[in-house]
Short mmCIF file of C-alpha atoms in Angstrom, two decimals:
data_model
loop_
_atom_site.label_atom_id
_atom_site.label_comp_id
_atom_site.label_asym_id
_atom_site.label_seq_id
_atom_site.Cartn_x
_atom_site.Cartn_y
_atom_site.Cartn_z
CA MET L 14 -13.54 7.23 17.71
CA HIS L 15 -13.24 10.46 15.80
CA VAL L 16 -10.05 12.46 15.53
CA LYS L 17 -9.67 16.21 15.44
CA SER L 18 -10.23 17.57 11.94
CA GLN L 19 -7.35 19.36 10.27
CA TYR L 20 -7.18 21.50 7.16
CA LEU L 21 -3.93 20.27 5.78
CA THR L 22 -2.51 19.58 2.35
CA LEU L 23 -0.14 16.69 1.86
CA THR L 24 3.44 17.73 1.29
CA ARG L 25 5.16 16.59 -1.91
CA ARG L 26 8.84 16.20 -2.48
CA ARG L 27 8.95 17.60 -5.98
CA GLY L 28 7.35 20.87 -6.92
CA SER L 29 4.46 21.61 -9.22
CA PHE L 30 3.56 24.65 -11.28
CA LEU L 31 0.52 26.34 -9.76
CA SER L 32 -1.46 29.48 -10.55
CA SER L 33 -0.59 32.44 -8.34
CA GLY L 34 -3.73 32.05 -6.22
CA ARG L 35 -3.28 28.36 -5.67
CA TYR L 36 0.42 28.84 -5.16
CA SER L 37 -0.25 31.13 -2.20
CA ARG L 38 -2.62 28.62 -0.65
CA TYR L 39 -0.22 25.77 -1.36
CA VAL L 40 2.63 27.61 0.35
CA LEU L 41 0.43 28.24 3.38
CA HIS L 42 -0.54 24.57 3.61
CA LEU L 43 3.06 23.56 3.01
CA VAL L 44 4.28 25.74 5.89
CA CYS L 45 1.67 24.19 8.20
CA THR L 46 2.61 20.68 7.14
CA LEU L 47 6.33 21.27 7.51
CA ALA L 48 5.83 22.83 10.93
CA ALA L 49 3.83 19.82 12.11
CA ALA L 50 6.35 17.41 10.60
CA ALA L 51 9.23 19.30 12.23
CA ALA L 52 7.53 19.06 15.61
CA LEU L 53 6.95 15.33 15.20
CA SER L 54 10.47 14.80 13.94
CA ALA L 55 11.91 16.75 16.86
CA CYS L 56 10.05 14.64 19.38
CA ALA L 57 11.20 11.52 17.51
CA SER L 58 14.87 12.46 17.43
CA LYS L 59 15.48 10.61 20.72
CA PRO L 60 13.07 7.68 20.70
CA GLY L 61 14.34 6.36 24.03
CA PRO L 62 14.96 2.82 25.24
CA TRP L 63 12.90 -0.16 24.24
CA PRO L 64 11.11 -2.27 26.84
CA ALA L 65 13.57 -4.86 28.07
CA ARG L 66 12.31 -6.87 31.04
CA ALA L 67 11.32 -10.49 30.67
CA LEU L 68 7.57 -10.97 30.47
CA PRO L 69 5.62 -13.50 32.57
CA PRO L 70 3.62 -16.36 31.01
CA SER L 71 0.42 -14.44 31.74
CA ALA L 72 1.49 -11.81 29.17
CA ALA L 73 1.04 -14.49 26.49
CA VAL L 74 -2.62 -14.76 27.48
CA LYS L 75 -3.56 -11.15 28.18
CA VAL L 76 -1.35 -8.71 26.27
CA ASP L 77 0.34 -6.05 28.40
CA ALA L 78 -0.17 -2.84 26.42
CA THR L 79 2.56 -1.06 28.38
CA GLN L 80 5.25 -3.32 26.91
CA PHE L 81 5.30 -1.96 23.37
CA LEU L 82 7.49 0.67 21.76
CA PRO L 83 6.88 4.32 22.65
CA LYS L 84 5.14 6.73 20.33
CA LYS L 85 8.44 8.55 19.77
CA GLN L 86 9.91 5.42 18.18
CA LEU L 87 6.92 4.99 15.88
CA VAL L 88 7.15 8.60 14.74
CA ASP L 89 10.89 8.25 14.20
CA TRP L 90 10.34 5.22 11.97
CA GLN L 91 7.59 7.01 10.06
CA VAL L 92 9.90 9.95 9.40
CA ASP L 93 12.53 7.46 8.24
CA LEU L 94 10.07 5.85 5.80
CA ASP L 95 9.12 9.25 4.40
CA GLU L 96 12.77 10.08 3.87
CA ARG L 97 13.28 6.85 1.91
CA ARG L 98 10.59 7.97 -0.58
CA LEU L 99 9.62 5.52 -3.34
CA ARG L 100 11.00 2.07 -2.54
CA ALA L 101 10.54 0.45 -5.94
CA THR L 102 11.08 -3.30 -5.84
CA GLY L 103 14.78 -4.17 -5.94
CA SER L 104 15.93 -0.53 -5.90
CA ALA L 105 18.81 0.61 -3.71
CA ARG L 106 16.36 2.40 -1.39
CA HIS L 107 14.26 -0.71 -1.08
CA GLU L 108 17.18 -3.02 -0.34
CA ALA L 109 18.53 -0.55 2.24
CA TYR L 110 15.17 -0.65 4.00
CA ILE L 111 15.24 -4.45 4.10
CA ASP L 112 18.67 -4.23 5.74
CA ALA L 113 17.30 -1.73 8.28
CA LEU L 114 14.44 -4.08 9.13
CA HIS L 115 16.91 -6.92 9.63
CA GLU L 116 18.82 -4.77 12.12
CA ARG L 117 15.62 -3.79 13.95
CA LEU L 118 14.45 -7.39 14.23
CA ALA L 119 17.86 -8.41 15.55
CA ARG L 120 17.62 -5.66 18.16
CA ALA L 121 14.13 -6.93 18.99
CA GLY L 122 15.70 -10.25 19.98
CA VAL L 123 14.87 -12.36 16.93
CA LYS L 124 17.80 -14.76 16.70
CA GLN L 125 16.68 -16.89 13.74
CA LEU L 126 16.80 -14.41 10.86
CA ARG L 127 17.60 -15.09 7.23
CA PHE L 128 17.44 -13.42 3.83
CA GLU L 129 15.94 -15.39 0.97
CA PRO L 130 17.30 -13.86 -2.25
CA PHE L 131 15.66 -14.20 -5.64
CA SER L 132 15.79 -12.44 -8.98
CA PHE L 133 12.99 -10.90 -10.98
CA ARG L 134 12.49 -8.81 -14.11
CA GLN L 135 12.68 -5.17 -13.06
CA TRP L 136 11.54 -2.14 -15.06
CA SER L 137 12.98 1.20 -13.97
CA VAL L 138 13.52 4.69 -15.34
CA GLN L 139 15.54 7.65 -14.10
CA MET L 140 13.89 11.05 -13.73
CA ASP L 141 15.96 12.57 -16.53
CA ASN L 142 15.12 9.77 -18.96
CA TRP L 143 11.42 10.33 -19.56
CA CYS L 144 9.37 13.25 -20.86
CA LEU L 145 6.54 14.33 -23.15
CA GLN L 146 7.20 17.02 -25.75
CA VAL L 147 5.19 18.97 -28.33
CA MET L 148 6.97 18.77 -31.70
CA ASP L 149 4.80 21.05 -33.88
CA GLY L 150 2.67 24.18 -33.66
CA ASP L 151 3.53 27.61 -32.34
CA ARG L 152 4.77 26.50 -28.91
CA PRO L 153 6.91 23.37 -29.13
CA GLY L 154 8.56 22.21 -25.94
CA VAL L 155 8.33 19.91 -22.93
CA LEU L 156 4.88 19.31 -21.44
CA GLN L 157 4.59 18.91 -17.70
CA SER L 158 3.62 15.32 -17.06
CA ALA L 159 2.35 14.12 -13.70
CA GLY L 160 4.41 10.94 -13.79
CA TYR L 161 5.44 7.87 -15.72
CA ILE L 162 3.39 4.68 -15.86
CA PRO L 163 5.59 2.02 -14.22
CA TYR L 164 6.41 -1.10 -16.23
CA SER L 165 4.69 0.49 -19.23
CA GLY L 166 7.45 -0.02 -21.80
CA VAL L 167 10.67 1.34 -23.28
CA THR L 168 11.43 3.80 -26.05
CA PRO L 169 14.77 4.52 -27.75
CA PRO L 170 16.72 7.35 -26.11
CA SER L 171 15.43 9.61 -28.89
CA GLY L 172 11.82 8.72 -27.99
CA ILE L 173 8.89 7.97 -30.27
CA THR L 174 7.11 10.66 -32.27
CA ALA L 175 3.48 10.33 -33.32
CA ARG L 176 0.25 12.26 -33.67
CA VAL L 177 -2.18 12.06 -30.78
CA ALA L 178 -5.45 10.17 -31.02
CA TYR L 179 -8.21 10.17 -28.40
CA LEU L 180 -10.00 7.06 -27.13
CA ALA L 181 -13.27 8.05 -25.50
CA PRO L 182 -14.38 6.38 -22.24
CA GLY L 183 -16.05 3.07 -22.97
CA ALA L 184 -14.70 2.82 -26.52
CA ARG L 185 -12.75 -0.29 -27.44
CA PRO L 186 -9.27 0.04 -28.93
CA ASP L 187 -8.99 -1.05 -32.56
CA ALA L 188 -6.48 -1.13 -35.39
CA SER L 189 -7.04 2.57 -36.18
CA LEU L 190 -4.89 3.38 -33.14
CA ALA L 191 -1.85 1.46 -34.38
CA GLY L 192 1.31 3.54 -34.28
CA LYS L 193 -0.33 6.46 -32.47
CA LEU L 194 0.06 8.05 -29.06
CA VAL L 195 -3.37 7.49 -27.54
CA LEU L 196 -4.93 9.88 -25.06
CA VAL L 197 -7.35 8.25 -22.60
CA ASP L 198 -9.17 9.31 -19.45
CA MET L 199 -8.39 7.44 -16.26
CA PRO L 200 -11.38 5.10 -15.84
CA ALA L 201 -13.89 6.45 -13.33
CA LEU L 202 -15.16 4.02 -10.74
CA ALA L 203 -16.69 4.64 -7.34
CA TRP L 204 -18.56 2.61 -4.76
CA THR L 205 -20.84 3.39 -1.89
CA GLY L 206 -20.82 1.88 1.56
CA GLN L 207 -23.10 -0.81 0.20
CA ALA L 208 -20.00 -2.48 -1.26
CA PHE L 209 -18.94 -3.16 2.34
CA HIS L 210 -22.31 -3.76 3.97
CA GLN L 211 -23.68 -6.24 1.44
CA THR L 212 -21.31 -9.04 2.41
CA ALA L 213 -19.94 -7.92 5.79
CA VAL L 214 -20.04 -10.56 8.48
CA HIS L 215 -19.22 -7.99 11.17
CA VAL L 216 -19.33 -4.18 11.15
CA HIS L 217 -17.56 -1.89 13.60
CA ASP L 218 -18.90 1.60 12.93
CA PRO L 219 -20.26 3.12 16.14
CA HIS L 220 -20.42 6.62 14.64
CA LYS L 221 -22.19 5.50 11.42
CA ALA L 222 -19.41 6.96 9.30
CA MET L 223 -19.95 4.48 6.45
CA GLU L 224 -23.62 3.97 5.78
CA PRO L 225 -24.77 1.99 2.71
CA ASP L 226 -25.27 5.23 0.72
CA THR L 227 -21.97 6.88 1.80
CA PRO L 228 -19.76 7.58 -1.25
CA TYR L 229 -16.46 5.70 -1.35
CA ALA L 230 -13.98 6.51 -4.12
CA ARG L 231 -10.27 5.74 -4.00
CA PRO L 232 -7.62 5.49 -6.75
CA PHE L 233 -7.08 1.75 -6.23
CA GLN L 234 -10.58 1.04 -7.55
CA ARG L 235 -9.50 2.20 -11.00
CA LEU L 236 -6.52 -0.13 -11.36
CA GLY L 237 -8.43 -3.06 -12.84
CA PRO L 238 -10.20 -0.96 -15.50
CA LEU L 239 -6.92 0.88 -16.24
CA ILE L 240 -5.09 -2.41 -16.83
CA THR L 241 -7.88 -3.48 -19.21
CA VAL L 242 -7.44 -0.26 -21.21
CA LEU L 243 -3.65 -0.58 -21.32
CA ASP L 244 -3.75 -4.19 -22.46
CA GLY L 245 -6.34 -3.34 -25.12
CA LEU L 246 -4.20 -0.50 -26.48
CA GLN L 247 -1.13 -2.72 -26.60
CA ALA L 248 -3.07 -5.39 -28.50
CA ALA L 249 -4.25 -2.71 -30.97
CA GLY L 250 -0.64 -1.72 -31.72
CA ALA L 251 -0.67 1.75 -30.12
CA ALA L 252 2.79 3.35 -29.90
CA GLY L 253 2.19 4.81 -26.44
CA VAL L 254 -0.43 6.10 -24.04
CA ILE L 255 -1.19 9.35 -22.19
CA VAL L 256 -3.59 8.89 -19.26
CA ILE L 257 -5.53 11.91 -18.00
CA LEU L 258 -5.97 12.07 -14.22
CA ASP L 259 -8.99 14.09 -13.14
CA THR L 260 -7.00 16.05 -10.56
CA PRO L 261 -4.85 19.19 -10.54
CA THR L 262 -1.08 18.91 -10.78
CA VAL L 263 -0.45 19.17 -7.06
CA THR L 264 -2.33 15.92 -6.37
CA ALA L 265 -1.71 14.18 -9.71
CA ASP L 266 2.07 14.00 -9.35
CA GLY L 267 3.65 10.71 -8.36
CA LEU L 268 0.96 8.09 -8.99
CA TYR L 269 2.71 4.69 -9.17
CA ALA L 270 0.23 2.41 -10.89
CA PRO L 271 -0.50 -0.20 -12.01
CA ASN L 272 1.78 -2.40 -9.94
CA ASP L 273 1.10 -5.79 -11.48
CA GLY L 274 4.75 -6.10 -12.56
CA LYS L 275 3.83 -6.86 -16.18
CA VAL L 276 6.32 -5.23 -18.54
CA ARG L 277 4.21 -3.87 -21.38
CA GLN L 278 5.18 -2.56 -24.81
CA LEU L 279 3.15 0.59 -24.33
CA PRO L 280 5.27 3.40 -22.84
CA GLY L 281 3.07 5.91 -21.12
CA VAL L 282 2.69 8.90 -18.82
CA PHE L 283 0.05 10.48 -16.63
CA VAL L 284 -1.03 14.11 -17.11
CA ASP L 285 -3.23 16.29 -14.92
CA ARG L 286 -6.72 17.43 -15.83
CA GLY L 287 -5.64 20.82 -17.18
CA LEU L 288 -3.14 19.51 -19.72
CA GLY L 289 -5.39 16.56 -20.46
CA GLN L 290 -8.30 18.83 -21.28
CA ARG L 291 -6.21 20.93 -23.65
CA LEU L 292 -4.93 17.85 -25.46
CA ARG L 293 -8.40 16.34 -25.67
CA GLU L 294 -9.91 19.53 -27.08
CA SER L 295 -7.20 19.82 -29.72
CA VAL L 296 -7.80 16.26 -30.90
CA LEU L 297 -11.58 16.69 -31.01
CA ALA L 298 -11.13 19.97 -32.91
CA GLY L 299 -9.06 18.23 -35.57
CA THR L 300 -5.80 19.93 -34.56
CA ALA L 301 -4.17 17.01 -32.79
CA PRO L 302 -0.52 17.83 -32.02
CA VAL L 303 2.48 15.72 -32.85
CA LEU L 304 4.13 14.65 -29.60
CA ARG L 305 7.35 12.92 -28.70
CA LEU L 306 7.24 10.49 -25.80
CA THR L 307 10.58 9.49 -24.32
CA MET L 308 10.75 6.60 -21.87
CA ALA L 309 14.37 5.46 -21.89
CA ALA L 310 13.76 2.84 -19.22
CA SER L 311 15.76 -0.30 -18.49
CA VAL L 312 14.47 -3.84 -18.10
CA ARG L 313 16.82 -6.31 -16.44
CA GLN L 314 17.09 -9.17 -13.98
CA VAL L 315 17.66 -7.79 -10.50
CA GLN L 316 18.12 -9.53 -7.16
CA THR L 317 15.94 -8.66 -4.18
CA HIS L 318 15.24 -10.40 -0.87
CA ASN L 319 12.52 -11.71 1.37
CA LEU L 320 13.29 -11.43 5.08
CA VAL L 321 12.20 -14.34 7.29
CA GLY L 322 12.45 -14.68 11.06
CA ILE L 323 11.40 -17.39 13.49
CA ILE L 324 10.50 -16.93 17.16
CA PRO L 325 10.40 -20.43 18.71
CA GLY L 326 7.33 -21.49 20.64
CA LYS L 327 6.11 -24.65 22.31
CA SER L 328 5.42 -26.43 19.02
CA GLU L 329 6.78 -26.50 15.48
CA GLU L 330 3.48 -25.26 14.10
CA LEU L 331 3.66 -21.67 12.88
CA MET L 332 1.60 -18.53 13.20
CA VAL L 333 2.76 -16.08 10.52
CA LEU L 334 2.95 -12.29 10.77
CA ALA L 335 3.34 -10.92 7.24
CA SER L 336 3.90 -7.57 5.59
CA HIS L 337 5.88 -6.23 2.63
CA THR L 338 8.96 -4.04 2.37
CA ASP L 339 8.67 -2.16 -0.93
CA GLY L 340 6.19 0.67 -1.19
CA THR L 341 5.24 4.04 -2.56
CA ASN L 342 5.41 6.11 0.62
CA GLY L 343 5.66 5.96 4.40
CA LEU L 344 2.26 4.36 4.93
CA ASP L 345 3.00 1.71 2.31
CA ASP L 346 4.03 -0.23 4.26
CA ASN L 347 4.48 0.58 7.92
CA GLY L 348 3.22 -2.88 8.81
CA ALA L 349 6.80 -4.15 8.81
CA ASN L 350 7.68 -1.79 11.67
CA ALA L 351 4.60 -2.91 13.59
CA ILE L 352 5.88 -6.47 13.24
CA VAL L 353 9.21 -5.36 14.72
CA ASP L 354 7.25 -3.96 17.68
CA MET L 355 5.35 -7.22 18.07
CA ALA L 356 8.60 -9.18 17.78
CA GLN L 357 10.23 -7.36 20.69
CA TYR L 358 7.21 -8.37 22.80
CA LEU L 359 7.18 -11.99 21.66
CA THR L 360 10.91 -12.56 22.23
CA ARG L 361 10.55 -11.55 25.89
CA LEU L 362 7.87 -14.16 26.57
CA PRO L 363 8.86 -17.60 27.89
CA GLN L 364 9.11 -19.96 24.93
CA ASP L 365 6.74 -22.47 26.56
CA SER L 366 4.07 -19.78 26.88
CA LEU L 367 3.74 -19.56 23.08
CA PRO L 368 1.54 -22.47 21.94
CA ARG L 369 2.97 -22.16 18.42
CA SER L 370 6.16 -20.73 16.98
CA VAL L 371 5.85 -17.42 15.13
CA MET L 372 7.21 -16.72 11.65
CA LEU L 373 7.90 -13.13 10.63
CA LEU L 374 7.55 -12.89 6.85
CA LEU L 375 8.54 -9.59 5.23
CA THR L 376 8.26 -10.02 1.48
CA SER L 377 9.59 -8.03 -1.43
CA GLY L 378 7.76 -7.37 -4.67
CA GLN L 379 4.29 -6.04 -3.94
CA LEU L 380 5.01 -3.22 -6.42
CA ALA L 381 6.04 -5.78 -9.04
CA GLY L 382 3.17 -8.23 -9.13
CA ASP L 383 3.78 -9.72 -5.66
CA VAL L 384 6.80 -11.63 -6.90
CA GLY L 385 8.18 -12.01 -3.38
CA MET L 386 5.24 -13.98 -2.05
CA GLY L 387 5.22 -16.10 -5.19
CA GLU L 388 8.91 -16.82 -4.74
CA PHE L 389 8.40 -17.75 -1.08
CA PHE L 390 5.63 -20.16 -2.08
CA ASP L 391 7.75 -21.77 -4.81
CA ARG L 392 10.81 -22.08 -2.60
CA HIS L 393 8.99 -23.85 0.22
CA GLN L 394 6.35 -25.79 -1.67
CA ASN L 395 7.94 -29.17 -1.02
CA ASP L 396 10.07 -28.71 2.09
CA GLY L 397 7.25 -29.00 4.63
CA LEU L 398 7.39 -25.39 5.83
CA LEU L 399 4.02 -24.33 4.41
CA GLN L 400 2.38 -27.41 5.88
CA ARG L 401 3.41 -26.22 9.36
CA VAL L 402 1.54 -22.92 9.00
CA ALA L 403 -1.63 -22.77 11.10
CA ALA L 404 -2.70 -19.25 10.05
CA MET L 405 -1.30 -16.06 8.59
CA LEU L 406 -1.99 -12.45 9.60
CA SER L 407 -1.15 -9.80 7.00
CA ILE L 408 -0.60 -6.38 8.57
CA GLY L 409 -0.17 -2.97 6.95
CA HIS L 410 -1.24 0.65 6.56
CA LEU L 411 -1.60 1.22 10.28
CA GLY L 412 -2.77 4.48 11.80
CA ALA L 413 -4.29 5.75 8.56
CA LEU L 414 -6.48 8.84 8.69
CA GLU L 415 -8.97 9.67 5.97
CA VAL L 416 -7.65 12.22 3.46
CA LEU L 417 -9.96 13.29 0.64
CA PRO L 418 -9.75 15.83 -2.19
CA GLY L 419 -11.78 19.00 -1.85
CA SER L 420 -13.52 20.79 -4.70
CA ASP L 421 -10.19 22.38 -5.65
CA GLY L 422 -8.41 19.02 -5.78
CA TYR L 423 -6.32 19.49 -2.65
CA LEU L 424 -6.12 16.53 -0.29
CA ARG L 425 -7.25 17.33 3.24
CA LEU L 426 -7.72 15.43 6.45
CA THR L 427 -11.42 14.87 7.14
CA GLY L 428 -11.14 14.24 10.88
CA ARG L 429 -12.08 10.56 10.52
CA PHE L 430 -10.20 7.30 10.32
CA GLU L 431 -9.72 5.79 6.87
CA PRO L 432 -12.34 3.05 6.30
CA ALA L 433 -10.79 -0.39 6.63
CA ALA L 434 -11.62 -3.97 5.78
CA VAL L 435 -10.41 -7.23 7.22
CA PHE L 436 -10.62 -10.14 4.80
CA ALA L 437 -10.83 -13.59 6.37
CA PRO L 438 -12.07 -17.04 5.39
CA ARG L 439 -15.60 -17.95 6.45
CA THR L 440 -14.21 -19.60 9.55
CA PRO L 441 -15.94 -18.62 12.80
CA ALA L 442 -12.68 -18.53 14.77
CA LEU L 443 -11.03 -16.16 12.28
CA MET L 444 -14.11 -14.00 11.69
CA ASP L 445 -14.72 -13.56 15.41
CA ALA L 446 -11.04 -12.88 16.15
CA SER L 447 -10.94 -10.26 13.39
CA TYR L 448 -13.98 -8.49 14.80
CA ALA L 449 -12.54 -8.56 18.31
CA MET L 450 -9.32 -7.04 16.98
CA LEU L 451 -11.19 -4.17 15.29
CA LYS L 452 -13.17 -3.42 18.43
CA GLN L 453 -10.12 -3.55 20.67
CA ALA L 454 -8.18 -1.21 18.36
CA ASP L 455 -11.31 0.95 17.94
CA VAL L 456 -10.64 1.47 14.26
CA ALA L 457 -13.84 2.57 12.54
CA PRO L 458 -15.50 2.36 10.16
CA ALA L 459 -14.23 -1.16 9.64
CA PHE L 460 -15.71 -4.33 8.20
CA VAL L 461 -14.96 -8.04 8.40
CA LEU L 462 -15.49 -9.41 4.91
CA PRO L 463 -15.24 -12.98 3.62
CA SER L 464 -12.12 -13.46 1.53
CA THR L 465 -14.04 -15.92 -0.63
CA GLU L 466 -15.65 -12.83 -2.20
CA SER L 467 -12.31 -11.32 -3.23
CA GLY L 468 -12.33 -13.02 -6.61
CA THR L 469 -15.44 -11.11 -7.68
CA LYS L 470 -16.55 -7.74 -6.35
CA TYR L 471 -13.54 -7.31 -4.13
CA GLY L 472 -10.97 -8.33 -6.69
CA ALA L 473 -10.09 -4.62 -6.89
CA TRP L 474 -8.69 -4.77 -3.35
CA PRO L 475 -4.94 -5.34 -3.64
CA GLY L 476 -3.83 -8.44 -1.75
CA GLU L 477 -0.62 -10.33 -2.20
CA LEU L 478 -1.66 -13.23 0.02
CA GLN L 479 -4.92 -14.30 -1.61
CA TYR L 480 -3.45 -16.78 -4.04
CA LEU L 481 -1.29 -18.33 -1.32
CA ARG L 482 -4.33 -19.08 0.74
CA ALA L 483 -6.19 -20.39 -2.32
CA SER L 484 -3.29 -22.65 -3.30
CA GLN L 485 -2.38 -24.08 0.08
CA ARG L 486 -5.58 -23.54 2.04
CA ILE L 487 -3.62 -21.50 4.55
CA PRO L 488 -6.11 -19.45 6.59
CA THR L 489 -5.12 -15.83 6.00
CA VAL L 490 -6.47 -12.71 7.63
CA ARG L 491 -5.63 -9.54 5.72
CA TYR L 492 -6.11 -5.95 6.90
CA VAL L 493 -6.63 -3.37 4.16
CA ALA L 494 -6.94 0.43 4.36
CA GLN L 495 -6.58 2.43 1.15
CA PRO L 496 -6.13 6.19 1.76
CA HIS L 497 -6.45 8.38 -1.30
CA TYR L 498 -2.68 8.96 -1.48
CA LEU L 499 -1.59 5.36 -0.93
CA LEU L 500 -0.50 4.74 -4.55
CA SER L 501 1.45 8.00 -4.81
CA HIS L 502 5.11 8.56 -4.06
CA GLY L 503 6.64 11.85 -3.01
CA ILE L 504 4.09 12.12 -0.18
CA ASP L 505 5.00 12.98 3.40
CA THR L 506 2.79 10.78 5.60
CA VAL L 507 4.13 11.53 9.07
CA THR L 508 1.36 14.06 9.78
CA GLN L 509 -1.36 11.96 8.16
CA LEU L 510 -1.39 9.22 10.80
CA ASP L 511 -2.86 8.74 14.25
CA TYR L 512 -0.11 7.22 16.39
CA ARG L 513 -2.43 6.29 19.26
CA LEU L 514 -4.50 4.33 16.76
CA MET L 515 -1.32 2.71 15.46
CA GLN L 516 -0.39 1.64 18.98
CA ARG L 517 -3.85 0.25 19.66
CA GLN L 518 -3.77 -1.68 16.38
CA THR L 519 -0.40 -3.22 17.21
CA VAL L 520 -1.62 -4.34 20.64
CA ALA L 521 -4.86 -5.69 19.18
CA TRP L 522 -3.05 -7.65 16.47
CA MET L 523 -0.76 -9.08 19.16
CA GLN L 524 -3.76 -10.21 21.19
CA MET L 525 -5.32 -11.72 18.06
CA LEU L 526 -2.14 -13.64 17.26
CA LEU L 527 -1.89 -15.09 20.75
CA ASP L 528 -5.59 -15.97 20.90
CA LEU L 529 -5.46 -17.75 17.54
CA SER L 530 -2.33 -19.59 18.66
CA ARG L 531 -4.58 -21.52 21.03
CA VAL L 532 -7.22 -22.42 18.46
CA PRO L 533 -6.92 -26.03 17.24
CA HIS L 534 -5.52 -26.46 13.75
CA ALA L 535 -8.74 -28.03 12.44
CA ASP L 536 -10.91 -25.17 13.77
CA LEU L 537 -8.86 -22.65 11.81
CA ARG L 538 -9.92 -24.44 8.62
CA GLN L 539 -13.55 -25.17 9.42
CA GLU L 540 -15.33 -22.81 7.03
CA THR L 541 -19.06 -22.25 7.01
CA ALA L 542 -21.27 -21.94 3.95
CA PRO L 543 -22.04 -18.40 2.64
#
C-alpha cells in the first residue's frame, strides 16, 4: 500500500546556520512540520480510555483488531518520545522512560513486573564540553561541527591541539598520522535491492517498490567501515579524528554513531560537507590549519535497568516479546510502546487460552554495544529461564515511512513505506509466520531473510538479539526498518510515521505471537538446509 506523498523536511531541535536561500526554504518546511505536529499533538492530548472488557478464548485464536489502543494514544506516545530526545544508555532521560514504560505496563494489567539493574561503562559529554576550533591563520575561532562521535575518547578540558592531516578513502592509517588530528571522509557504501532479493525466502512487494536494481543507501550501512577506520587510526596513534559527512548542516547534525559501546582513545567529531571540503582543500594545498579539539567527556560506571514482565499462560514455556528502551529519537524505539499495546490485549485473555506464558523483555543498552541483552543472558544463563523460551519476537521501528535526501540534502517523505526486513532462522514455521505477518500488516516492500546470513552480508544490519540466538539456539524473529534519520537525534518523528500501518503491525505481531504459541517446541527449532 502506498501512502500520500508529502514534501516535508524533518524538524530538528537545535538550529543550523544556513544560507539565506536555504534558510527561507527551511523556515517554510519547518512551519509545515510544526503545523502538522501541532495538529497531531492536539488530537493526542486526550487519548481516551483503553479497552477494558475481558476477552473470550476465541480472541486468543483470531485476534480482535478492535481491542487495541486508539490512534490518539499512539500519537500521544510518539509525541512523548520526541520530547524525550536522545535517550543515551543510562542517562536521566533514558531511565525516566524505563519508569514510564513500567507504569504503562502496570496499567496494561501486567502484574509480574521487575527491574533488573546492572552497571556498565558509560561515556558521555555535555553540549558545552566539546568543540572544534581553528588556532592559526587569519580567522581563528570555533568551527561549526555537526556532532560528537559517541564513545570516541576524552581530552583534557583544555583540549588537544594539532595540525590536520588527511587520510584519503581507501588509504590505510600508518605511523605518519601519530599525534595528528586526522580528517577522513565517511565511508561510502550503498546496496541495491539485490541485497534483499538474493537470499529472500519470501518477498512482500506488490507494488514492485524494491526491484533488484533499486538503489538502497542508508547511514547504518556505513557503520562497519567507519568502525574499521576509527580502530585503524587509534592503532596508528592519531590524536583525534574529524569525519566528513556528505550532507549539508541541516541533515548532518545529530548523528549518533557508532553505537558499539567501545570507549576509544580517539576523540572525534563529525562535520558537514561544506566545512569538510574547505578543510580537505587546505590540507591538500599544503596549508593545513592547526586545530584544537575539545572533548571533555566523562567515562564512569553507571547503573541502568532491564524491564521484565510475565503474563502467565497455560504452561511455563515462554514466548518472548522484546524491544529496547534507549534510542536516538522517537522511532528508535517505539517497539516498546507496541509491546504495551499487546500486553493490554494479552492480560484480558483467559490464562488457559494462552498455550504458553509471555515474557515482555525491554532491554537497555542498544546504544552501548547491546549491554542490556548481554547482561540478561549472563544473569539467567544457569537459572533455567532461558531454557523455557520457545521463541523470541523482536519488535521495533513501527510505522516507518521512507524519508530520503533530495539533491539539496534535505530529507523528504517519498510517499512510500520504508523497506523492511524480517530475519528468522531457516525454520519453516518461523519463516511462514513472518511472511504471514508482513502480508497481514501490508508493510511493503518487505523481505523475510534467513538470520543465518547475518554474519556475512547482513552483518551491517544492527541486531542486539543475534548472539543470544546463536549462543542458546533460541529461535528469534527480528523486524528491522532503517529510515535515513534513524541514527540521528534531535529529530521530530511524529509526522514521519503512518499510524494506521503501526496499528496493523501491532495486530499482525499479536496474531503471529499467538499462532507460534501453538507450534510445538521441536518444530520451532527444525531448521532446513540453505
